[in-house]
Coordinates of C-alpha atoms and ligand atoms in Angstrom, one line a residue:
Chain Z
M213 CA 76.7 -1.3 -45.3
Q214 CA 77.7 1.3 -47.8
L215 CA 81.4 0.5 -47.5
E216 CA 81.0 -3.0 -48.7
Q217 CA 79.0 -1.8 -51.7
M218 CA 81.8 0.4 -52.7
Y219 CA 84.7 -1.9 -51.9
Q220 CA 83.4 -5.0 -53.7
E221 CA 85.4 -8.2 -53.2
I222 CA 86.6 -8.0 -56.8
I223 CA 88.1 -4.6 -56.0
L224 CA 89.8 -5.7 -52.9
D225 CA 91.2 -8.8 -54.7
H226 CA 92.7 -6.8 -57.4
Y227 CA 94.1 -4.4 -54.8
R228 CA 95.8 -7.2 -52.9
N229 CA 96.9 -9.1 -56.0
P230 CA 97.2 -6.7 -58.8
H231 CA 97.5 -8.0 -62.4
R232 CA 100.4 -7.1 -64.7
R233 CA 102.0 -4.7 -62.2
G234 CA 105.5 -3.4 -62.8
L235 CA 107.0 -1.6 -65.8
R236 CA 108.1 -3.7 -68.7
E237 CA 110.0 -3.4 -72.0
P238 CA 109.3 -3.3 -74.8
Y239 CA 106.6 -0.7 -75.0
D240 CA 105.4 1.8 -77.6
G241 CA 103.8 4.5 -75.5
E242 CA 104.1 5.7 -71.9
S243 CA 102.2 8.1 -69.8
F244 CA 102.6 9.6 -66.3
Q245 CA 99.5 10.9 -64.6
V246 CA 98.9 12.3 -61.2
N247 CA 95.8 13.1 -59.2
P248 CA 96.5 16.6 -58.0
T249 CA 94.0 16.4 -55.2
C250 CA 95.7 13.5 -53.4
G251 CA 99.1 13.2 -55.1
D252 CA 98.5 9.6 -56.3
E253 CA 100.6 8.7 -59.4
V254 CA 100.7 6.2 -62.1
T255 CA 103.3 5.5 -64.8
L256 CA 101.7 3.3 -67.5
R257 CA 103.1 1.7 -70.6
V258 CA 101.3 0.1 -73.6
A259 CA 102.8 -2.2 -76.1
L260 CA 101.0 -2.7 -79.4
D261 CA 101.2 -5.2 -82.2
G262 CA 99.6 -3.4 -85.1
D263 CA 96.3 -2.3 -83.6
T264 CA 96.3 -4.9 -80.8
V265 CA 97.3 -4.2 -77.3
T266 CA 99.8 -6.8 -76.3
D267 CA 100.8 -5.6 -72.9
V268 CA 100.0 -2.9 -70.3
S269 CA 102.5 -2.5 -67.5
Y270 CA 102.5 0.1 -64.8
D271 CA 103.9 1.4 -61.6
A272 CA 101.4 3.1 -59.4
M273 CA 101.2 4.7 -56.0
G274 CA 97.7 5.2 -54.9
C275 CA 94.6 4.0 -53.0
S276 CA 92.8 0.7 -53.4
I277 CA 90.4 2.1 -56.0
S278 CA 93.0 3.5 -58.3
Q279 CA 95.2 0.4 -58.0
A280 CA 92.4 -2.0 -58.5
A281 CA 91.0 0.0 -61.4
T282 CA 94.3 -0.1 -63.2
S283 CA 94.7 -3.8 -62.6
V284 CA 91.2 -4.5 -64.0
L285 CA 92.0 -2.2 -66.9
T286 CA 94.8 -4.4 -68.0
D287 CA 92.5 -7.5 -68.0
L288 CA 90.0 -5.6 -70.2
V289 CA 92.4 -4.3 -72.8
V290 CA 95.2 -6.7 -73.3
G291 CA 94.6 -8.8 -76.4
R292 CA 92.0 -6.4 -77.8
T293 CA 92.2 -3.6 -80.3
V294 CA 92.9 -0.1 -79.4
G295 CA 89.4 0.9 -80.7
D296 CA 87.6 -1.7 -78.6
S297 CA 89.7 -0.7 -75.5
L298 CA 88.8 2.9 -75.9
S299 CA 85.1 2.1 -76.3
T300 CA 85.3 0.0 -73.1
M301 CA 86.9 3.1 -71.5
D302 CA 83.9 5.2 -72.6
S303 CA 81.5 2.7 -71.0
F304 CA 83.6 2.8 -67.8
V305 CA 83.8 6.6 -67.8
E306 CA 80.0 6.8 -68.3
M307 CA 79.3 4.4 -65.5
I308 CA 81.8 6.0 -63.1
Q309 CA 80.5 9.6 -63.7
S310 CA 76.9 8.6 -63.5
R311 CA 76.5 9.1 -59.7
G312 CA 75.0 5.6 -59.9
E313 CA 72.2 6.5 -62.2
V314 CA 73.3 4.5 -65.3
E315 CA 73.0 0.8 -65.5
P316 CA 76.5 -0.4 -66.2
D317 CA 77.1 -2.4 -69.5
E318 CA 78.1 -5.7 -68.0
D319 CA 79.1 -7.2 -71.3
A320 CA 81.6 -4.4 -72.0
L321 CA 82.8 -4.0 -68.5
S322 CA 82.9 -7.5 -67.0
D323 CA 85.0 -7.1 -63.7
A324 CA 84.9 -3.4 -64.0
V325 CA 81.2 -3.3 -63.1
A326 CA 82.4 -3.8 -59.5
F327 CA 83.3 -0.1 -59.6
A328 CA 79.6 0.9 -60.0
G329 CA 79.6 1.7 -56.2
V330 CA 82.4 4.2 -56.6
A331 CA 80.2 6.3 -58.9
K332 CA 78.2 7.3 -55.8
Y333 CA 81.3 9.0 -54.3
P334 CA 82.3 11.9 -56.6
A335 CA 85.5 12.4 -54.7
R336 CA 86.7 9.0 -55.7
V337 CA 85.8 9.1 -59.4
K338 CA 89.3 10.5 -60.2
C339 CA 90.9 7.6 -58.4
A340 CA 89.0 5.1 -60.6
L341 CA 89.9 7.0 -63.8
L342 CA 93.6 7.6 -63.1
G343 CA 94.9 4.4 -64.8
W344 CA 92.4 4.8 -67.7
M345 CA 93.6 8.4 -68.3
A346 CA 97.1 7.1 -68.5
F347 CA 96.1 4.4 -70.9
K348 CA 94.4 6.7 -73.2
D349 CA 97.3 9.2 -73.1
A350 CA 99.8 6.4 -73.7
V351 CA 97.9 5.1 -76.7
G352 CA 97.6 8.6 -78.0
R353 CA 101.3 9.1 -77.8
V354 CA 101.9 5.9 -79.8
R355 CA 99.7 7.2 -82.5
E356 CA 101.3 10.6 -82.6
D357 CA 104.7 9.0 -83.0
D358 CA 103.3 6.8 -85.8
S359 CA 101.7 9.7 -87.6
D360 CA 105.0 11.6 -87.3
A361 CA 106.8 8.7 -88.8
E362 CA 104.4 7.9 -91.6
Q363 CA 103.4 11.3 -92.8
P364 CA 105.3 12.5 -95.8
V365 CA 107.2 15.7 -95.1
E366 CA 105.2 17.9 -97.4
A367 CA 102.0 17.0 -95.8
R368 CA 102.9 18.6 -92.5
Chain G
M113 CA 74.5 49.2 -34.3
S114 CA 72.0 46.3 -34.5
A115 CA 74.1 43.9 -36.5
R116 CA 76.5 44.2 -33.6
A117 CA 73.9 43.7 -31.0
V118 CA 72.7 40.5 -32.6
A119 CA 76.2 39.2 -32.6
A120 CA 77.0 40.0 -29.0
Y121 CA 76.8 36.8 -27.1
D122 CA 77.3 35.8 -23.5
V123 CA 79.2 32.6 -23.1
E124 CA 79.4 31.5 -19.5
Q125 CA 82.7 31.8 -17.7
A126 CA 83.3 28.1 -17.8
F127 CA 84.0 26.6 -21.2
D128 CA 80.8 24.8 -22.1
V129 CA 81.3 22.8 -25.3
E130 CA 77.7 21.5 -25.4
K131 CA 76.4 25.0 -25.2
I132 CA 78.8 26.1 -28.0
R133 CA 77.7 23.2 -30.1
G134 CA 74.1 24.4 -29.7
D135 CA 75.1 27.4 -31.8
F136 CA 76.2 25.3 -34.7
A137 CA 73.1 23.8 -36.3
I138 CA 75.2 21.7 -38.7
L139 CA 76.8 19.8 -35.9
S140 CA 73.6 18.1 -35.1
R141 CA 72.9 16.6 -38.5
T142 CA 73.6 13.1 -39.5
V143 CA 75.5 11.9 -42.5
R144 CA 75.7 8.7 -44.6
E145 CA 73.6 6.0 -43.0
G146 CA 72.3 8.2 -40.2
R147 CA 75.6 8.6 -38.4
P148 CA 76.0 11.7 -36.2
L149 CA 78.4 14.1 -38.0
V150 CA 81.9 14.1 -36.4
Y151 CA 83.4 17.2 -38.0
L152 CA 87.2 17.0 -37.8
D153 CA 88.0 19.2 -40.8
S154 CA 88.0 22.7 -39.4
G155 CA 91.5 23.1 -40.7
A156 CA 90.0 23.2 -44.1
T157 CA 87.0 25.3 -43.2
S158 CA 85.2 25.8 -39.9
Q159 CA 81.5 25.8 -39.3
R160 CA 79.7 29.0 -38.5
P161 CA 77.6 29.7 -35.5
R162 CA 74.1 31.1 -35.7
Q163 CA 75.4 34.4 -34.4
V164 CA 77.5 34.8 -37.5
L165 CA 74.6 33.9 -39.8
D166 CA 72.3 36.2 -38.0
A167 CA 74.7 39.1 -38.2
E168 CA 75.0 38.7 -41.9
R169 CA 71.3 38.4 -42.4
A170 CA 70.6 41.4 -40.1
F171 CA 73.1 43.5 -42.1
L172 CA 71.6 42.5 -45.4
E173 CA 68.0 43.1 -44.2
Q174 CA 68.7 46.4 -42.6
H175 CA 71.9 48.1 -43.7
N176 CA 73.1 46.8 -47.0
A177 CA 74.7 49.4 -49.3
A178 CA 78.0 49.9 -51.1
V179 CA 80.6 50.9 -48.5
H180 CA 82.7 54.0 -48.8
R181 CA 80.7 55.3 -51.7
G182 CA 77.3 57.0 -51.0
A183 CA 76.2 59.7 -48.6
H184 CA 72.8 58.3 -47.9
Q185 CA 71.8 56.7 -44.6
L186 CA 72.2 53.1 -45.6
A187 CA 75.7 53.8 -47.1
E188 CA 76.7 55.4 -43.8
E189 CA 75.4 52.4 -41.8
A190 CA 77.0 49.9 -44.1
T191 CA 80.3 51.7 -44.0
D192 CA 80.1 51.8 -40.2
A193 CA 79.3 48.1 -40.0
Y194 CA 82.2 47.3 -42.3
E195 CA 84.7 49.5 -40.5
S196 CA 83.5 48.3 -37.1
A197 CA 84.2 44.8 -38.2
R198 CA 87.7 45.8 -39.1
S199 CA 88.3 47.4 -35.7
R200 CA 87.0 44.3 -33.8
I201 CA 89.2 42.0 -35.9
A202 CA 92.2 44.2 -35.4
A203 CA 91.6 44.2 -31.6
L204 CA 91.6 40.4 -31.6
I205 CA 95.0 40.2 -33.2
G206 CA 96.8 43.1 -31.5
A207 CA 96.7 45.4 -34.5
T208 CA 95.2 48.8 -35.3
P209 CA 92.3 48.9 -37.8
G210 CA 94.4 50.8 -40.4
E211 CA 96.8 47.8 -40.6
L212 CA 94.1 45.4 -41.8
V213 CA 93.3 45.0 -45.5
F214 CA 90.3 42.9 -46.3
T215 CA 90.9 40.4 -49.0
K216 CA 89.0 37.4 -50.4
N217 CA 91.0 35.0 -48.4
A218 CA 94.5 34.3 -47.1
T219 CA 95.6 33.2 -50.6
E220 CA 94.7 36.6 -52.0
G221 CA 96.5 38.3 -49.2
V222 CA 99.7 36.6 -50.0
N223 CA 99.3 37.3 -53.7
L224 CA 98.5 41.0 -52.9
L225 CA 101.9 41.3 -51.2
A226 CA 103.7 39.4 -53.9
Y227 CA 102.3 41.5 -56.7
A228 CA 102.8 44.7 -54.7
M229 CA 106.4 43.6 -54.4
S230 CA 106.6 43.0 -58.2
N231 CA 105.0 46.4 -58.8
S232 CA 107.6 48.0 -56.6
A233 CA 110.2 47.7 -59.3
T234 CA 108.6 50.4 -61.3
A235 CA 106.9 52.4 -58.5
G236 CA 109.4 54.9 -57.4
S237 CA 112.1 55.2 -54.7
E238 CA 109.8 55.0 -51.7
C239 CA 108.9 51.4 -52.7
E240 CA 112.6 50.3 -53.0
R241 CA 112.5 48.2 -49.9
F242 CA 109.9 45.9 -51.5
A243 CA 111.5 45.6 -54.9
L244 CA 113.6 42.6 -55.8
G245 CA 115.6 41.3 -58.7
P246 CA 118.2 38.7 -59.7
G247 CA 120.4 37.8 -56.8
D248 CA 117.8 38.7 -54.2
E249 CA 116.2 35.9 -52.2
I250 CA 112.8 35.0 -50.9
V251 CA 112.8 32.5 -48.1
V252 CA 110.0 30.1 -47.2
T253 CA 109.8 26.8 -45.3
E254 CA 109.2 23.3 -46.5
M255 CA 106.0 23.1 -44.4
E256 CA 104.2 25.8 -46.2
H257 CA 100.7 25.5 -47.6
H258 CA 100.8 26.0 -51.4
A259 CA 99.2 29.5 -50.7
N260 CA 102.4 30.6 -49.1
L261 CA 104.7 28.9 -51.6
V262 CA 103.4 29.2 -55.2
P263 CA 103.0 33.0 -55.1
W264 CA 106.6 33.2 -54.1
Q265 CA 107.8 30.8 -56.8
E266 CA 105.9 33.0 -59.2
L267 CA 107.4 36.2 -57.8
C268 CA 110.8 34.8 -58.2
R269 CA 110.1 33.7 -61.7
R270 CA 108.9 37.2 -62.6
T271 CA 111.8 39.1 -61.0
G272 CA 114.7 36.7 -61.3
A273 CA 115.0 36.4 -57.5
T274 CA 115.8 33.0 -55.9
L275 CA 113.5 31.0 -53.7
R276 CA 115.2 29.2 -50.8
W277 CA 113.6 27.4 -47.9
Y278 CA 114.1 26.1 -44.4
G279 CA 113.9 22.3 -44.2
V280 CA 111.8 20.2 -41.8
T281 CA 113.2 17.7 -39.4
E282 CA 112.2 14.1 -39.2
D283 CA 110.0 14.9 -36.2
G284 CA 108.2 17.7 -38.0
R285 CA 110.0 20.7 -36.6
L286 CA 111.4 23.6 -38.6
D287 CA 115.1 23.0 -39.1
L288 CA 116.6 26.4 -38.3
D289 CA 120.1 25.1 -39.2
S290 CA 119.2 24.2 -42.7
L291 CA 119.5 27.7 -44.0
Q292 CA 121.4 30.9 -43.3
L293 CA 119.7 34.1 -44.4
S294 CA 121.9 36.6 -46.3
E295 CA 122.0 40.3 -47.0
R296 CA 120.1 39.5 -50.1
T297 CA 117.1 38.0 -48.3
K298 CA 114.2 40.3 -48.9
L299 CA 111.4 38.4 -47.3
V300 CA 111.0 35.5 -45.0
A301 CA 107.5 34.0 -45.3
F302 CA 106.5 31.2 -42.9
T303 CA 103.5 29.6 -41.3
H304 CA 102.4 30.2 -37.7
Q305 CA 101.1 26.7 -37.5
S306 CA 101.5 23.9 -40.1
N307 CA 98.1 23.0 -41.5
V308 CA 99.4 19.4 -41.7
M309 CA 101.5 18.7 -38.6
G310 CA 100.2 21.4 -36.3
T311 CA 103.9 22.5 -35.8
V312 CA 104.3 26.0 -34.4
P313 CA 107.7 27.2 -35.5
P314 CA 109.8 29.6 -33.3
V315 CA 108.3 32.9 -34.6
A316 CA 110.4 35.2 -32.4
E317 CA 113.7 33.5 -33.6
L318 CA 112.6 33.7 -37.3
V319 CA 111.7 37.3 -36.9
R320 CA 115.0 38.0 -35.2
R321 CA 117.0 36.4 -37.9
A322 CA 115.1 38.2 -40.6
R323 CA 115.5 41.5 -39.0
E324 CA 119.2 40.9 -38.6
V325 CA 119.6 40.9 -42.4
G326 CA 116.9 43.6 -43.0
A327 CA 114.4 41.2 -44.5
L328 CA 110.6 41.6 -44.2
T329 CA 108.5 38.9 -42.6
L330 CA 105.2 37.4 -43.5
L331 CA 103.3 35.2 -41.1
D332 CA 100.7 32.8 -42.5
A333 CA 98.3 32.9 -39.5
C334 CA 95.5 30.9 -41.1
Q335 CA 95.8 28.1 -38.6
S336 CA 96.8 30.1 -35.5
V337 CA 94.3 33.0 -35.3
P338 CA 91.3 30.7 -35.1
H339 CA 92.7 28.5 -32.4
G340 CA 94.4 30.7 -29.8
P341 CA 95.5 34.1 -28.7
V342 CA 97.6 35.8 -31.3
D343 CA 99.2 39.2 -30.9
L344 CA 100.8 40.3 -34.2
G345 CA 102.1 43.5 -32.7
S346 CA 104.2 41.6 -30.1
L347 CA 105.2 38.9 -32.5
G348 CA 106.8 41.7 -34.5
V349 CA 106.1 40.3 -37.9
D350 CA 105.7 42.8 -40.8
F351 CA 102.9 41.1 -42.6
A352 CA 100.3 38.4 -41.8
V353 CA 97.4 36.7 -43.5
F354 CA 94.4 34.7 -42.4
S355 CA 91.0 33.6 -43.7
G356 CA 87.6 34.2 -42.3
H357 CA 86.2 30.9 -43.2
K358 CA 88.6 29.0 -40.9
M359 CA 87.7 31.1 -37.9
L360 CA 83.9 30.6 -37.7
G361 CA 83.3 33.4 -40.3
P362 CA 82.1 33.5 -43.8
S363 CA 84.0 32.5 -46.9
G364 CA 85.0 35.2 -49.3
I365 CA 86.7 37.3 -46.6
G366 CA 90.2 37.3 -45.3
V367 CA 92.8 39.7 -44.0
L368 CA 96.2 40.9 -44.9
Y369 CA 97.9 42.6 -42.0
G370 CA 100.7 44.9 -42.6
R371 CA 102.6 47.2 -40.3
R372 CA 101.3 50.7 -40.9
E373 CA 104.5 52.2 -42.0
L374 CA 104.9 49.4 -44.6
L375 CA 101.4 49.6 -46.0
E376 CA 101.9 53.3 -46.3
A377 CA 105.0 52.8 -48.5
M378 CA 103.7 49.9 -50.5
P379 CA 102.3 50.3 -54.1
P380 CA 98.8 48.9 -54.9
F381 CA 98.1 45.5 -56.5
L382 CA 94.5 45.8 -57.8
T383 CA 93.6 49.2 -58.9
G384 CA 90.2 50.8 -59.8
G385 CA 87.4 52.4 -57.8
S386 CA 87.6 53.1 -54.0
M387 CA 91.4 52.9 -53.8
I388 CA 92.1 56.3 -55.4
E389 CA 92.8 59.8 -54.0
L390 CA 92.7 61.8 -57.2
V391 CA 92.0 60.6 -60.8
R392 CA 92.8 62.4 -64.0
M393 CA 92.9 61.0 -67.5
E394 CA 96.7 61.2 -67.4
G395 CA 97.1 59.3 -64.2
S396 CA 96.0 58.9 -60.6
S397 CA 97.2 59.0 -57.0
Y398 CA 96.1 56.5 -54.4
A399 CA 94.3 56.6 -51.1
P400 CA 96.2 55.8 -47.9
P401 CA 96.0 52.2 -46.6
P402 CA 93.9 50.2 -46.1
Q403 CA 91.7 51.6 -48.8
R404 CA 94.6 51.7 -51.3
F405 CA 94.5 47.9 -51.2
E406 CA 90.7 47.5 -51.4
A407 CA 89.9 48.3 -55.0
G408 CA 86.2 47.9 -56.0
V409 CA 83.1 47.3 -53.9
P410 CA 84.4 44.9 -51.2
M411 CA 82.7 42.0 -49.5
T412 CA 80.5 43.6 -47.0
S413 CA 78.2 41.2 -45.3
Q414 CA 81.1 38.8 -45.1
A415 CA 83.2 41.4 -43.3
V416 CA 80.3 41.9 -40.9
G417 CA 80.0 38.1 -40.5
L418 CA 83.7 37.9 -39.7
G419 CA 83.3 40.7 -37.1
A420 CA 80.5 38.6 -35.5
A421 CA 82.8 35.5 -35.6
V422 CA 85.5 37.5 -33.8
D423 CA 82.9 38.6 -31.2
Y424 CA 82.0 35.0 -30.7
L425 CA 85.5 33.8 -30.3
S426 CA 86.4 36.7 -28.0
A427 CA 83.3 36.0 -25.8
V428 CA 84.4 32.4 -25.4
G429 CA 88.0 33.6 -24.9
M430 CA 90.9 32.5 -27.1
D431 CA 92.8 31.1 -24.1
R432 CA 89.9 28.8 -23.4
V433 CA 89.6 27.8 -27.1
A434 CA 93.3 27.0 -27.1
A435 CA 93.1 25.0 -23.8
H436 CA 90.1 23.0 -25.1
E437 CA 91.8 22.2 -28.4
R438 CA 95.0 21.3 -26.7
A439 CA 93.2 18.6 -24.7
L440 CA 91.6 17.2 -27.8
T441 CA 95.0 17.2 -29.6
E442 CA 96.7 15.4 -26.6
R443 CA 93.9 12.8 -26.6
A444 CA 94.3 12.2 -30.4
L445 CA 98.1 12.0 -30.2
A446 CA 97.9 9.5 -27.3
G447 CA 95.1 7.5 -28.9
L448 CA 96.8 7.3 -32.3
S449 CA 100.2 6.5 -30.8
E450 CA 98.7 3.3 -29.4
V451 CA 97.5 2.0 -32.7
D452 CA 100.0 -0.4 -34.3
G453 CA 101.0 0.7 -37.8
V454 CA 100.0 4.3 -37.3
R455 CA 102.7 6.9 -38.0
I456 CA 102.0 10.5 -37.0
I457 CA 103.5 13.0 -39.4
G458 CA 104.7 15.8 -37.2
P459 CA 105.3 16.4 -33.5
T460 CA 103.9 13.6 -31.2
D461 CA 103.8 15.8 -28.1
S462 CA 101.7 18.9 -27.7
E463 CA 104.5 21.4 -27.1
H464 CA 104.5 24.2 -29.7
R465 CA 101.9 22.4 -31.6
G466 CA 98.3 23.0 -32.5
G467 CA 95.3 20.8 -33.3
A468 CA 96.0 19.4 -36.7
V469 CA 97.0 15.8 -36.5
S470 CA 98.0 14.0 -39.7
F471 CA 98.9 10.3 -40.0
V472 CA 99.4 7.3 -42.2
I473 CA 98.3 3.8 -41.5
D474 CA 100.6 0.9 -42.7
G475 CA 98.9 -0.9 -45.5
V476 CA 95.9 1.4 -45.7
H477 CA 96.0 4.3 -48.1
A478 CA 94.8 7.6 -46.7
H479 CA 91.9 7.8 -49.2
D480 CA 90.7 4.4 -48.2
A481 CA 91.0 5.2 -44.5
G482 CA 89.1 8.4 -45.2
Q483 CA 86.3 6.4 -46.8
V484 CA 86.0 4.2 -43.8
L485 CA 86.0 7.2 -41.5
D486 CA 83.4 8.8 -43.7
S487 CA 81.2 5.8 -43.4
L488 CA 81.3 6.2 -39.6
G489 CA 80.3 9.9 -39.9
V490 CA 83.8 11.2 -39.4
A491 CA 84.7 14.1 -41.8
A492 CA 88.5 14.1 -41.9
R493 CA 90.6 15.3 -44.7
V494 CA 92.7 13.0 -46.9
G495 CA 95.4 13.9 -49.4
H496 CA 98.3 16.3 -49.2
H497 CA 96.3 19.2 -47.8
C498 CA 97.9 21.7 -50.2
A499 CA 101.3 20.9 -48.7
W500 CA 102.6 18.6 -51.4
P501 CA 106.3 19.3 -50.8
L502 CA 106.0 18.5 -47.2
H503 CA 104.4 15.2 -48.0
R504 CA 107.2 14.5 -50.4
R505 CA 109.7 15.4 -47.7
F506 CA 108.3 12.5 -45.7
G507 CA 108.1 10.2 -48.7
I508 CA 104.4 9.9 -48.7
A509 CA 101.7 10.9 -51.1
A510 CA 98.8 11.4 -48.8
T511 CA 97.9 11.5 -45.1
V512 CA 94.7 11.5 -43.1
R513 CA 94.3 14.7 -41.2
A514 CA 92.0 15.4 -38.2
S515 CA 91.8 19.0 -37.3
F516 CA 90.0 20.4 -34.3
A517 CA 88.0 23.5 -33.3
L518 CA 86.4 24.8 -30.2
Y519 CA 83.2 22.8 -30.8
N520 CA 84.8 19.3 -31.0
L521 CA 84.3 16.7 -28.3
E522 CA 86.6 14.2 -26.7
S523 CA 84.2 11.5 -27.7
E524 CA 84.7 12.6 -31.3
V525 CA 88.4 12.0 -30.9
D526 CA 87.5 8.5 -29.7
T527 CA 85.3 8.0 -32.8
L528 CA 88.3 8.9 -34.9
I529 CA 90.5 6.3 -33.2
D530 CA 87.8 3.7 -33.5
G531 CA 87.7 4.5 -37.2
V532 CA 91.4 4.0 -37.6
H533 CA 91.0 0.5 -36.0
E534 CA 88.0 -0.1 -38.3
S535 CA 90.1 0.9 -41.4
K536 CA 92.7 -1.6 -40.4
R537 CA 90.2 -4.3 -39.9
F538 CA 88.3 -3.6 -43.1
F539 CA 91.4 -3.7 -45.3
G540 CA 92.8 -6.7 -43.4
V541 CA 95.9 -5.3 -41.9
G542 CA 97.1 -5.8 -38.4
Ligands
PLP756 C1 98.3 27.3 -43.4 C2 97.3 27.7 -44.5 N1 97.7 28.7 -45.2 C3 96.9 29.2 -46.2 C4 95.7 28.6 -46.5 C5 94.9 29.2 -47.6 O1 93.7 29.7 -47.1 P1 92.6 30.1 -48.2 O2 92.3 28.9 -49.1 O3 91.4 30.4 -47.3 O4 93.1 31.3 -48.9 C6 95.3 27.6 -45.7 C7 94.0 26.9 -45.9 O5 93.7 26.2 -46.8 C8 96.1 27.1 -44.7 O6 95.8 26.1 -43.9

């Protein structure tokens, strides 16, 4: 049945037992995102050590897809570089926006391939991307702060 | 006129839902894995009967021309068809044709009024009653659709006026005690039926209070006109809006109703062709209403289609539509109340309430429930239904909404309830 294809066991597991949930200190960048069509929200924080993501913490209100996607995200990015994390995000975005036409990159996505079924439901794509958008934004904010701090005044 | 003849339709005296369904081809299709479509999203947009589609087609194949412009035969016929639609729509809602302005939809109707009010500040003394500035107030309710909220927020921002609102009680009724109007209240804008909770507020009392302080009233009739008898004249509101696509008609056509005397005094919003009286390089004067508010070549086949939709509804009889939908609503309320963990947002009895039923399920997010319903063929809406502040009022982000129309079946309500049970089972709650 279609429903089981969409709600893979992995998704339901993450939904029921989300990883790294809650907002933690210290952090370097924070982002708040909402899905304007349904009102779902996430506040997400990233902590970095140099270029390595050391923690992602979040507080989210949303459906199983958005909650599980955010939980899986933390597994995929914590301990990796920002660059690697964002390229994983690119693979995820490509898969999720493909309407099911693109073979997911299992190496890059690991558990996140479970969301391949979501790609067939355009209305749910935003749900799956909510946490990722917050991650990208939070990382971007860290970098903005850094460049503010590091750039000599005359270069501005 | 032949577009009219095609639309005229005899529905038997008795309300025959199966016969009605026969006019809506889309209702016999299947969705997802071959499930019969159970369309419970008429609050968002309704389906259109063959009679409406035929009327649009007949108009386009035989009479199409720019209305109110040419003197050739087609222009005459097109103008007649357009104006005849206006008259029939006016008759349905207890208005005269000159009180109806065609707009793109209800949203545009609200904006038209809001911008006409802004324009009043610079439009001369006869427009004074529409003008507002710092210290003046616009009053809305916490249960409004964004369409009847955001334009007023914007008007207040542009003019320095203050937005205030009636609150909503825990059981989904308008809290009349939550606000006192003042001499500075210029407009009270409120829904005739909440698109989320189905609540029908006490219109007569709201109008009375508004009049007492000399405020104008705007009724958002989007969810009332399609579902039962509405007589704007006797409700006594000054303005009203509704959308064609929610009442079996085409999209791209809606109505702003305004009492004649008010439309006559009100300055235009959009300006250009068709709305003028006299144009010189130095300046122009404007046509009387409703033309003053219909700048440019309007939507014509859509107006004709809406006329046909009104014929269809009138032939069925709005009383019978209301009675049928009331039975569906009662069945849904009773069925949902019996499911553990389901909370209905809004009145749980059918008094002063129409056929929009929104609810949450403990432990199952609305989006997820919607997905389960969809897999069963049930098209219900999930989210905040463009009433985000109302959802916030109840401390929730999203609800599932079933909304009914004259073509829905009691068995479809049962499929909805089955879907709610299935949602709980699938997500392992209860
Ligand atoms: C109560 C209410 N008001 C206003 C609107 C806006 O209608 P439209 O989008 O057709 O302009 C809607 C429908 O979405 C509604 O339900």
